[in-house]
Amino acid sequence: MQQSRLRPEPRGTQGRSGPELDFQRTVSRRLVHRAAVAEVFVTDALVLGEDRFLVGGQWPRDHALYHPDAQRGSDPLLFAETVRQALVYLAHWHYEIPLGHRFVGYDMDFEITDPVALRVGGRPVPVELDASWEWTDRRPPRRYGARLEVTLSVGGRACGRGSLRIVALDERSYRIIRGPQGGACAAPVAVEPRRRVEPALVGRLRNKDSVLAAGPSPAEWLLQPDLDHAILFDHPTDHLPLMVLLEGFRQLGHLMTCSAAPRPEGRAPALVSAAVDCLAFAELDVPTRLCVREDRTVDDVSAGDARTGRRLLRLDALQGDTLVASCASVWAPVSLATATGRPGGQSVSHA
């Protein structure tokens, strides 16, 4: 396929007074590296200036994996996945990085600054990402390194920020850094499986959505996802993807924070920020242990109730003695049911 065909009809460089984002349909699934059309959240993009874009997305009112919590709050991993899709889409659509390149995630972080704006209402949530692209390692045609920084908003209301850094490699370069494992597809894990944690304890609805199992010691857990999971493993891969590692970190955080006694005023702990660093490839056929490195409160008493009850968790993912990934996350008590103001899902209407 000729690279010039990756682009849709030219939209041109637009400011906020120009054409609006289209939320009527999603972009092509191959341009966000998804096999299932239902898992595409990006709907459109506009060029605002040099290396600056406005990316539109729509979040479903419900989702098999990224479903709303008991407070009707949107799953924060919907934001993380939308950032991932936005970067991949811009890489192919605007920067014309070839479709056959392998994308490897290095680090991702996000913060939800206004959970009320992301409350699920009577319509799917239309979101906008004000995105800035930065090249970190550009050696065409074999290697492209980039970071995307975004500000999340709903109906003009800023409610979060995030970033993702990746490297996109041609097949030859990818096989060099992967070694003998490069290019292999997902295969059954060659380790004895353990019984996974009940899904309700990790904030999930279905047994197959739980990715945690009890570890060899009380302070350790095993990351044990179902390799046939239609969302976590939407397409074949030769290693654990960043989003699967993030799901493991999130589920362990939920287990640790939400198993405590109920918070006052009905407020429940919710994930409000996370920063993940991927340090090595996480192999599919090697046990992955999740360990707690730090667990402490990070209350800001000067800010009043808004920043009290916040809990910082630093978690590590290890394969043998190799640290493959780490995550620093903050969990805070959030109450959306009694909040004033319209939720994001009701702020925009699309016929």
Tab-separated table of C-alpha atoms in Angstrom:
chain	number	residue	atom	x	y	z
A	1	MET	CA	0.000	0.000	0.000
A	2	GLN	CA	1.300	3.442	-0.869
A	3	GLN	CA	1.865	5.583	2.214
A	4	SER	CA	-0.025	8.542	0.722
A	5	ARG	CA	-3.210	6.467	0.952
A	6	LEU	CA	-2.984	6.373	4.745
A	7	ARG	CA	-4.419	9.887	4.956
A	8	PRO	CA	-8.141	10.615	4.673
A	9	GLU	CA	-9.367	13.614	2.729
A	10	PRO	CA	-7.189	16.597	3.757
A	11	ARG	CA	-8.606	18.577	6.658
A	12	GLY	CA	-5.919	21.271	6.626
A	13	THR	CA	-4.494	23.202	9.553
A	14	GLN	CA	-7.344	24.363	11.745
A	15	GLY	CA	-7.701	26.510	14.832
A	16	ARG	CA	-10.551	26.158	17.329
A	17	SER	CA	-12.649	28.511	15.149
A	18	GLY	CA	-12.369	26.120	12.194
A	19	PRO	CA	-14.204	22.836	11.526
A	20	GLU	CA	-15.279	20.796	14.524
A	21	LEU	CA	-14.230	17.253	15.299
A	22	ASP	CA	-16.406	14.485	13.895
A	23	PHE	CA	-17.768	12.020	16.461
A	24	GLN	CA	-20.059	10.152	14.053
A	25	ARG	CA	-17.732	7.241	13.262
A	26	THR	CA	-14.412	5.808	14.365
A	27	VAL	CA	-11.179	5.885	12.407
A	28	SER	CA	-9.934	2.747	10.651
A	29	ARG	CA	-9.087	0.032	13.165
A	30	ARG	CA	-5.762	-0.742	11.497
A	31	LEU	CA	-4.612	2.847	12.105
A	32	VAL	CA	-4.899	2.345	15.877
A	33	HIS	CA	-3.651	-1.275	15.901
A	34	ARG	CA	-6.962	-2.835	16.832
A	35	ALA	CA	-8.457	-5.963	15.275
A	36	ALA	CA	-11.989	-5.346	16.563
A	37	VAL	CA	-13.922	-2.307	15.344
A	38	ALA	CA	-15.769	-2.189	18.672
A	39	GLU	CA	-12.483	-1.461	20.493
A	40	VAL	CA	-11.683	1.703	18.511
A	41	PHE	CA	-12.298	4.897	20.525
A	42	VAL	CA	-10.659	7.552	18.309
A	43	THR	CA	-13.085	9.205	15.892
A	44	ASP	CA	-11.219	12.089	14.227
A	45	ALA	CA	-8.217	14.422	14.330
A	46	LEU	CA	-7.441	17.991	13.250
A	47	VAL	CA	-4.063	19.625	12.717
A	48	LEU	CA	-3.809	22.724	14.937
A	49	GLY	CA	-0.217	23.628	14.109
A	50	GLU	CA	3.235	22.141	13.775
A	51	ASP	CA	3.229	18.907	15.817
A	52	ARG	CA	-0.017	19.925	17.549
A	53	PHE	CA	-3.385	18.257	17.061
A	54	LEU	CA	-6.917	17.976	18.338
A	55	VAL	CA	-8.011	14.347	18.573
A	56	GLY	CA	-11.618	13.316	19.118
A	57	GLY	CA	-12.818	10.159	20.771
A	58	GLN	CA	-15.986	8.597	22.085
A	59	TRP	CA	-16.152	6.443	25.191
A	60	PRO	CA	-18.978	3.908	25.500
A	61	ARG	CA	-21.496	4.180	28.329
A	62	ASP	CA	-20.543	0.617	29.202
A	63	HIS	CA	-17.744	-1.706	28.183
A	64	ALA	CA	-16.990	-5.367	28.809
A	65	LEU	CA	-13.663	-4.553	30.484
A	66	TYR	CA	-13.480	-0.765	30.978
A	67	HIS	CA	-16.903	-0.422	32.580
A	68	PRO	CA	-18.047	2.437	34.849
A	69	ASP	CA	-17.455	2.014	38.569
A	70	ALA	CA	-20.142	1.937	41.247
A	71	GLN	CA	-20.089	5.758	41.339
A	72	ARG	CA	-20.742	5.968	37.555
A	73	GLY	CA	-17.217	7.204	36.969
A	74	SER	CA	-15.567	6.441	33.624
A	75	ASP	CA	-12.792	3.887	33.831
A	76	PRO	CA	-9.463	5.799	33.816
A	77	LEU	CA	-7.949	3.105	31.607
A	78	LEU	CA	-10.308	4.265	28.856
A	79	PHE	CA	-8.252	7.463	28.937
A	80	ALA	CA	-4.986	5.520	28.821
A	81	GLU	CA	-6.163	3.419	25.864
A	82	THR	CA	-7.401	6.526	24.029
A	83	VAL	CA	-3.976	8.157	24.440
A	84	ARG	CA	-2.370	5.015	23.020
A	85	GLN	CA	-4.741	4.968	20.060
A	86	ALA	CA	-4.256	8.705	19.442
A	87	LEU	CA	-0.474	8.324	19.245
A	88	VAL	CA	-0.667	5.361	16.877
A	89	TYR	CA	-3.248	7.097	14.703
A	90	LEU	CA	-1.197	10.303	14.383
A	91	ALA	CA	1.925	8.248	13.665
A	92	HIS	CA	0.292	6.611	10.648
A	93	TRP	CA	-2.192	9.266	9.477
A	94	HIS	CA	-0.078	12.403	9.796
A	95	TYR	CA	3.566	11.315	10.076
A	96	GLU	CA	3.169	8.370	7.686
A	97	ILE	CA	5.076	5.844	9.767
A	98	PRO	CA	4.567	2.560	7.854
A	99	LEU	CA	1.759	0.291	8.980
A	100	GLY	CA	4.094	-2.684	9.295
A	101	HIS	CA	6.283	-1.112	11.989
A	102	ARG	CA	6.200	-2.566	15.519
A	103	PHE	CA	5.273	-0.093	18.266
A	104	VAL	CA	6.952	-0.608	21.645
A	105	GLY	CA	5.791	1.405	24.672
A	106	TYR	CA	8.424	2.838	27.015
A	107	ASP	CA	6.436	4.851	29.520
A	108	MET	CA	2.934	6.179	30.058
A	109	ASP	CA	1.389	8.460	32.639
A	110	PHE	CA	-2.020	10.000	33.177
A	111	GLU	CA	-3.914	12.016	35.772
A	112	ILE	CA	-7.653	12.586	36.152
A	113	THR	CA	-7.994	16.114	37.548
A	114	ASP	CA	-11.803	16.402	37.433
A	115	PRO	CA	-13.552	13.023	37.804
A	116	VAL	CA	-17.013	14.628	37.807
A	117	ALA	CA	-16.556	15.741	34.200
A	118	LEU	CA	-16.116	12.088	33.229
A	119	ARG	CA	-19.193	10.770	34.981
A	120	VAL	CA	-21.207	8.473	32.728
A	121	GLY	CA	-24.608	9.906	31.838
A	122	GLY	CA	-27.312	9.182	29.304
A	123	ARG	CA	-25.044	9.281	26.240
A	124	PRO	CA	-21.589	8.018	25.302
A	125	VAL	CA	-18.837	10.380	26.485
A	126	PRO	CA	-17.304	12.523	23.671
A	127	VAL	CA	-13.737	13.461	24.619
A	128	GLU	CA	-11.103	15.736	23.090
A	129	LEU	CA	-7.350	15.448	23.373
A	130	ASP	CA	-5.266	18.568	22.821
A	131	ALA	CA	-2.123	16.721	21.740
A	132	SER	CA	1.500	17.752	21.237
A	133	TRP	CA	3.921	15.487	19.378
A	134	GLU	CA	7.666	15.382	20.141
A	135	TRP	CA	10.263	13.367	18.275
A	136	THR	CA	12.663	11.638	20.660
A	137	ASP	CA	14.590	9.434	18.216
A	138	ARG	CA	13.916	9.804	14.496
A	139	ARG	CA	15.943	7.594	12.157
A	140	PRO	CA	13.735	6.872	9.145
A	141	PRO	CA	12.825	4.536	7.655
A	142	ARG	CA	13.741	1.973	10.330
A	143	ARG	CA	13.236	3.698	13.686
A	144	TYR	CA	10.903	6.414	14.953
A	145	GLY	CA	10.827	7.447	18.611
A	146	ALA	CA	8.153	9.865	19.805
A	147	ARG	CA	6.234	11.157	22.807
A	148	LEU	CA	2.648	12.423	22.817
A	149	GLU	CA	1.497	14.839	25.534
A	150	VAL	CA	-2.247	15.411	25.839
A	151	THR	CA	-4.786	17.440	27.778
A	152	LEU	CA	-8.157	15.729	28.155
A	153	SER	CA	-11.392	17.731	28.019
A	154	VAL	CA	-15.126	17.057	27.770
A	155	GLY	CA	-17.462	19.768	26.512
A	156	GLY	CA	-14.693	22.347	26.855
A	157	ARG	CA	-14.019	21.312	30.460
A	158	ALA	CA	-10.412	20.225	31.082
A	159	CYS	CA	-10.362	17.127	33.253
A	160	GLY	CA	-7.061	15.305	32.788
A	161	ARG	CA	-3.626	15.059	31.284
A	162	GLY	CA	-1.449	12.237	30.023
A	163	SER	CA	1.554	11.206	27.943
A	164	LEU	CA	2.956	8.177	26.154
A	165	ARG	CA	6.433	7.484	24.739
A	166	ILE	CA	7.028	4.797	22.142
A	167	VAL	CA	9.477	3.629	19.536
A	168	ALA	CA	8.260	2.306	16.169
A	169	LEU	CA	10.611	-0.188	14.503
A	170	ASP	CA	10.677	-1.977	11.192
A	171	GLU	CA	10.654	-5.771	11.343
A	172	ARG	CA	14.429	-6.147	11.067
A	173	SER	CA	15.141	-3.665	13.860
A	174	TYR	CA	12.470	-5.210	16.061
A	175	ARG	CA	13.887	-8.701	15.659
A	176	ILE	CA	17.345	-7.401	16.614
A	177	ILE	CA	16.188	-5.923	19.929
A	178	ARG	CA	13.890	-8.888	20.692
A	179	GLY	CA	16.406	-11.595	19.933
A	180	PRO	CA	15.124	-15.156	19.343
A	181	GLN	CA	11.657	-14.253	20.670
A	182	GLY	CA	11.064	-11.545	18.062
A	183	GLY	CA	8.137	-12.193	15.761
A	184	ALA	CA	6.623	-15.071	17.730
A	185	CYS	CA	2.883	-14.884	18.399
A	186	ALA	CA	1.130	-15.489	21.668
A	187	ALA	CA	1.308	-19.087	22.863
A	188	PRO	CA	-0.011	-20.833	25.978
A	189	VAL	CA	1.989	-19.872	29.060
A	190	ALA	CA	4.291	-22.736	29.979
A	191	VAL	CA	3.917	-22.249	33.738
A	192	GLU	CA	1.413	-23.833	36.101
A	193	PRO	CA	-1.643	-21.537	36.282
A	194	ARG	CA	-3.102	-20.541	39.624
A	195	ARG	CA	-6.645	-19.658	40.545
A	196	ARG	CA	-7.292	-16.007	39.783
A	197	VAL	CA	-8.630	-13.563	42.333
A	198	GLU	CA	-12.415	-13.112	42.337
A	199	PRO	CA	-13.225	-10.365	39.801
A	200	ALA	CA	-15.234	-8.241	42.255
A	201	LEU	CA	-12.149	-7.892	44.481
A	202	VAL	CA	-10.142	-6.342	41.638
A	203	GLY	CA	-12.898	-4.127	40.239
A	204	ARG	CA	-13.944	-6.406	37.407
A	205	LEU	CA	-17.215	-8.133	36.472
A	206	ARG	CA	-16.206	-11.372	34.728
A	207	ASN	CA	-13.893	-14.176	35.849
A	208	LYS	CA	-11.820	-13.927	32.686
A	209	ASP	CA	-11.212	-10.196	33.307
A	210	SER	CA	-9.262	-10.843	36.512
A	211	VAL	CA	-5.516	-10.959	35.799
A	212	LEU	CA	-4.282	-11.519	39.375
A	213	ALA	CA	-3.484	-14.768	41.187
A	214	ALA	CA	-2.002	-15.360	44.616
A	215	GLY	CA	1.790	-15.314	44.519
A	216	PRO	CA	4.459	-17.446	46.203
A	217	SER	CA	4.403	-15.198	49.283
A	218	PRO	CA	1.774	-12.969	50.968
A	219	ALA	CA	3.555	-9.845	49.677
A	220	GLU	CA	3.551	-10.970	46.040
A	221	TRP	CA	0.936	-11.521	43.354
A	222	LEU	CA	1.120	-13.164	39.963
A	223	LEU	CA	0.097	-11.365	36.789
A	224	GLN	CA	-1.770	-14.136	35.003
A	225	PRO	CA	-3.954	-12.779	32.177
A	226	ASP	CA	-5.969	-14.959	29.852
A	227	LEU	CA	-4.045	-14.922	26.573
A	228	ASP	CA	-7.326	-15.538	24.738
A	229	HIS	CA	-8.917	-12.413	26.233
A	230	ALA	CA	-10.520	-10.575	23.317
A	231	ILE	CA	-9.700	-7.095	24.654
A	232	LEU	CA	-6.390	-7.456	26.498
A	233	PHE	CA	-5.024	-9.503	23.589
A	234	ASP	CA	-6.969	-8.027	20.694
A	235	HIS	CA	-4.327	-9.332	18.276
A	236	PRO	CA	-1.343	-11.708	18.506
A	237	THR	CA	1.745	-10.448	20.348
A	238	ASP	CA	5.085	-11.897	21.453
A	239	HIS	CA	5.155	-10.140	24.856
A	240	LEU	CA	2.867	-8.660	27.502
A	241	PRO	CA	1.688	-5.276	26.154
A	242	LEU	CA	1.942	-2.090	28.203
A	243	MET	CA	-1.847	-1.957	28.618
A	244	VAL	CA	-1.876	-5.486	30.091
A	245	LEU	CA	0.815	-4.518	32.605
A	246	LEU	CA	-1.166	-1.385	33.455
A	247	GLU	CA	-4.301	-3.496	33.975
A	248	GLY	CA	-2.372	-5.723	36.388
A	249	PHE	CA	-1.081	-2.741	38.351
A	250	ARG	CA	-4.569	-1.214	38.471
A	251	GLN	CA	-6.204	-4.442	39.672
A	252	LEU	CA	-3.668	-4.874	42.456
A	253	GLY	CA	-4.198	-1.248	43.472
A	254	HIS	CA	-7.956	-1.809	43.579
A	255	LEU	CA	-7.475	-4.938	45.698
A	256	MET	CA	-5.308	-3.046	48.175
A	257	THR	CA	-7.366	0.130	48.467
A	258	CYS	CA	-10.964	-0.984	48.078
A	259	SER	CA	-10.823	-3.951	50.460
A	260	ALA	CA	-10.620	-1.518	53.388
A	261	ALA	CA	-13.616	-0.238	55.358
A	262	PRO	CA	-16.012	2.066	53.442
A	263	ARG	CA	-14.983	5.721	53.313
A	264	PRO	CA	-17.097	8.451	54.946
A	265	GLU	CA	-19.910	10.058	52.957
A	266	GLY	CA	-19.974	7.074	50.599
A	267	ARG	CA	-16.728	8.061	48.908
A	268	ALA	CA	-14.926	5.114	47.330
A	269	PRO	CA	-11.222	4.936	46.391
A	270	ALA	CA	-10.619	5.522	42.681
A	271	LEU	CA	-7.495	5.552	40.558
A	272	VAL	CA	-6.714	9.214	39.809
A	273	SER	CA	-3.168	8.984	38.434
A	274	ALA	CA	-0.627	6.425	37.280
A	275	ALA	CA	2.868	6.483	35.810
A	276	VAL	CA	4.194	3.273	34.246
A	277	ASP	CA	7.792	2.669	33.157
A	278	CYS	CA	8.524	-0.351	30.947
A	279	LEU	CA	12.162	-1.377	31.429
A	280	ALA	CA	12.304	-4.715	29.583
A	281	PHE	CA	10.100	-6.958	27.484
A	282	ALA	CA	7.752	-9.018	29.664
A	283	GLU	CA	7.777	-12.515	28.185
A	284	LEU	CA	4.600	-14.551	27.850
A	285	ASP	CA	6.059	-17.840	29.106
A	286	VAL	CA	7.801	-16.542	32.255
A	287	PRO	CA	5.949	-15.968	35.566
A	288	THR	CA	5.420	-12.263	36.272
A	289	ARG	CA	5.369	-11.256	39.945
A	290	LEU	CA	3.793	-8.016	41.145
A	291	CYS	CA	5.381	-6.679	44.318
A	292	VAL	CA	4.542	-3.691	46.525
A	293	ARG	CA	7.546	-1.398	46.886
A	294	GLU	CA	5.815	1.485	48.666
A	295	ASP	CA	2.403	2.078	50.226
A	296	ARG	CA	1.740	5.352	52.044
A	297	THR	CA	-0.746	8.191	52.365
A	298	VAL	CA	-0.006	11.434	50.535
A	299	ASP	CA	-2.570	13.758	52.113
A	300	ASP	CA	-2.262	17.476	51.456
A	301	VAL	CA	-3.921	18.894	54.580
A	302	SER	CA	-3.506	22.460	53.324
A	303	ALA	CA	-5.917	21.681	50.474
A	304	GLY	CA	-8.731	20.583	52.769
A	305	ASP	CA	-10.913	17.544	52.093
A	306	ALA	CA	-10.207	17.648	48.354
A	307	ARG	CA	-6.790	16.018	48.758
A	308	THR	CA	-7.149	13.952	51.913
A	309	GLY	CA	-7.330	10.186	52.002
A	310	ARG	CA	-4.999	9.905	48.994
A	311	ARG	CA	-2.850	6.782	48.861
A	312	LEU	CA	0.358	6.289	46.871
A	313	LEU	CA	1.253	2.809	45.672
A	314	ARG	CA	4.545	1.934	43.994
A	315	LEU	CA	4.375	-1.495	42.394
A	316	ASP	CA	6.981	-3.526	40.520
A	317	ALA	CA	6.590	-6.269	37.915
A	318	LEU	CA	9.429	-8.808	37.939
A	319	GLN	CA	10.298	-11.858	35.879
A	320	GLY	CA	12.896	-13.776	37.845
A	321	ASP	CA	15.282	-11.092	39.087
A	322	THR	CA	14.570	-8.776	36.154
A	323	LEU	CA	12.469	-5.670	36.768
A	324	VAL	CA	10.331	-5.430	33.635
A	325	ALA	CA	8.021	-2.565	34.679
A	326	SER	CA	7.133	-0.294	37.575
A	327	CYS	CA	4.097	1.814	38.369
A	328	ALA	CA	3.422	4.711	40.737
A	329	SER	CA	-0.298	5.229	41.238
A	330	VAL	CA	-2.452	7.461	43.416
A	331	TRP	CA	-5.851	6.384	44.697
A	332	ALA	CA	-8.233	8.922	46.200
A	333	PRO	CA	-11.776	8.839	47.639
A	334	VAL	CA	-14.153	10.149	44.990
A	335	SER	CA	-17.883	10.783	45.230
A	336	LEU	CA	-19.660	11.445	41.949
A	337	ALA	CA	-23.195	10.642	43.042
A	338	THR	CA	-23.560	13.833	45.108
A	339	ALA	CA	-21.500	16.115	42.878
A	340	THR	CA	-23.120	19.153	41.277
A	341	GLY	CA	-22.789	20.051	37.612
A	342	ARG	CA	-23.533	18.033	34.533
A	343	PRO	CA	-21.446	14.942	33.815
A	344	GLY	CA	-19.411	14.803	30.653
A	345	GLY	CA	-21.726	12.242	29.080
A	346	GLN	CA	-24.578	14.766	29.053
A	347	SER	CA	-22.753	17.877	27.899
A	348	VAL	CA	-22.812	17.276	24.129
A	349	SER	CA	-25.616	15.912	21.988
A	350	HIS	CA	-25.052	14.231	18.616
A	351	ALA	CA	-28.005	13.392	16.455
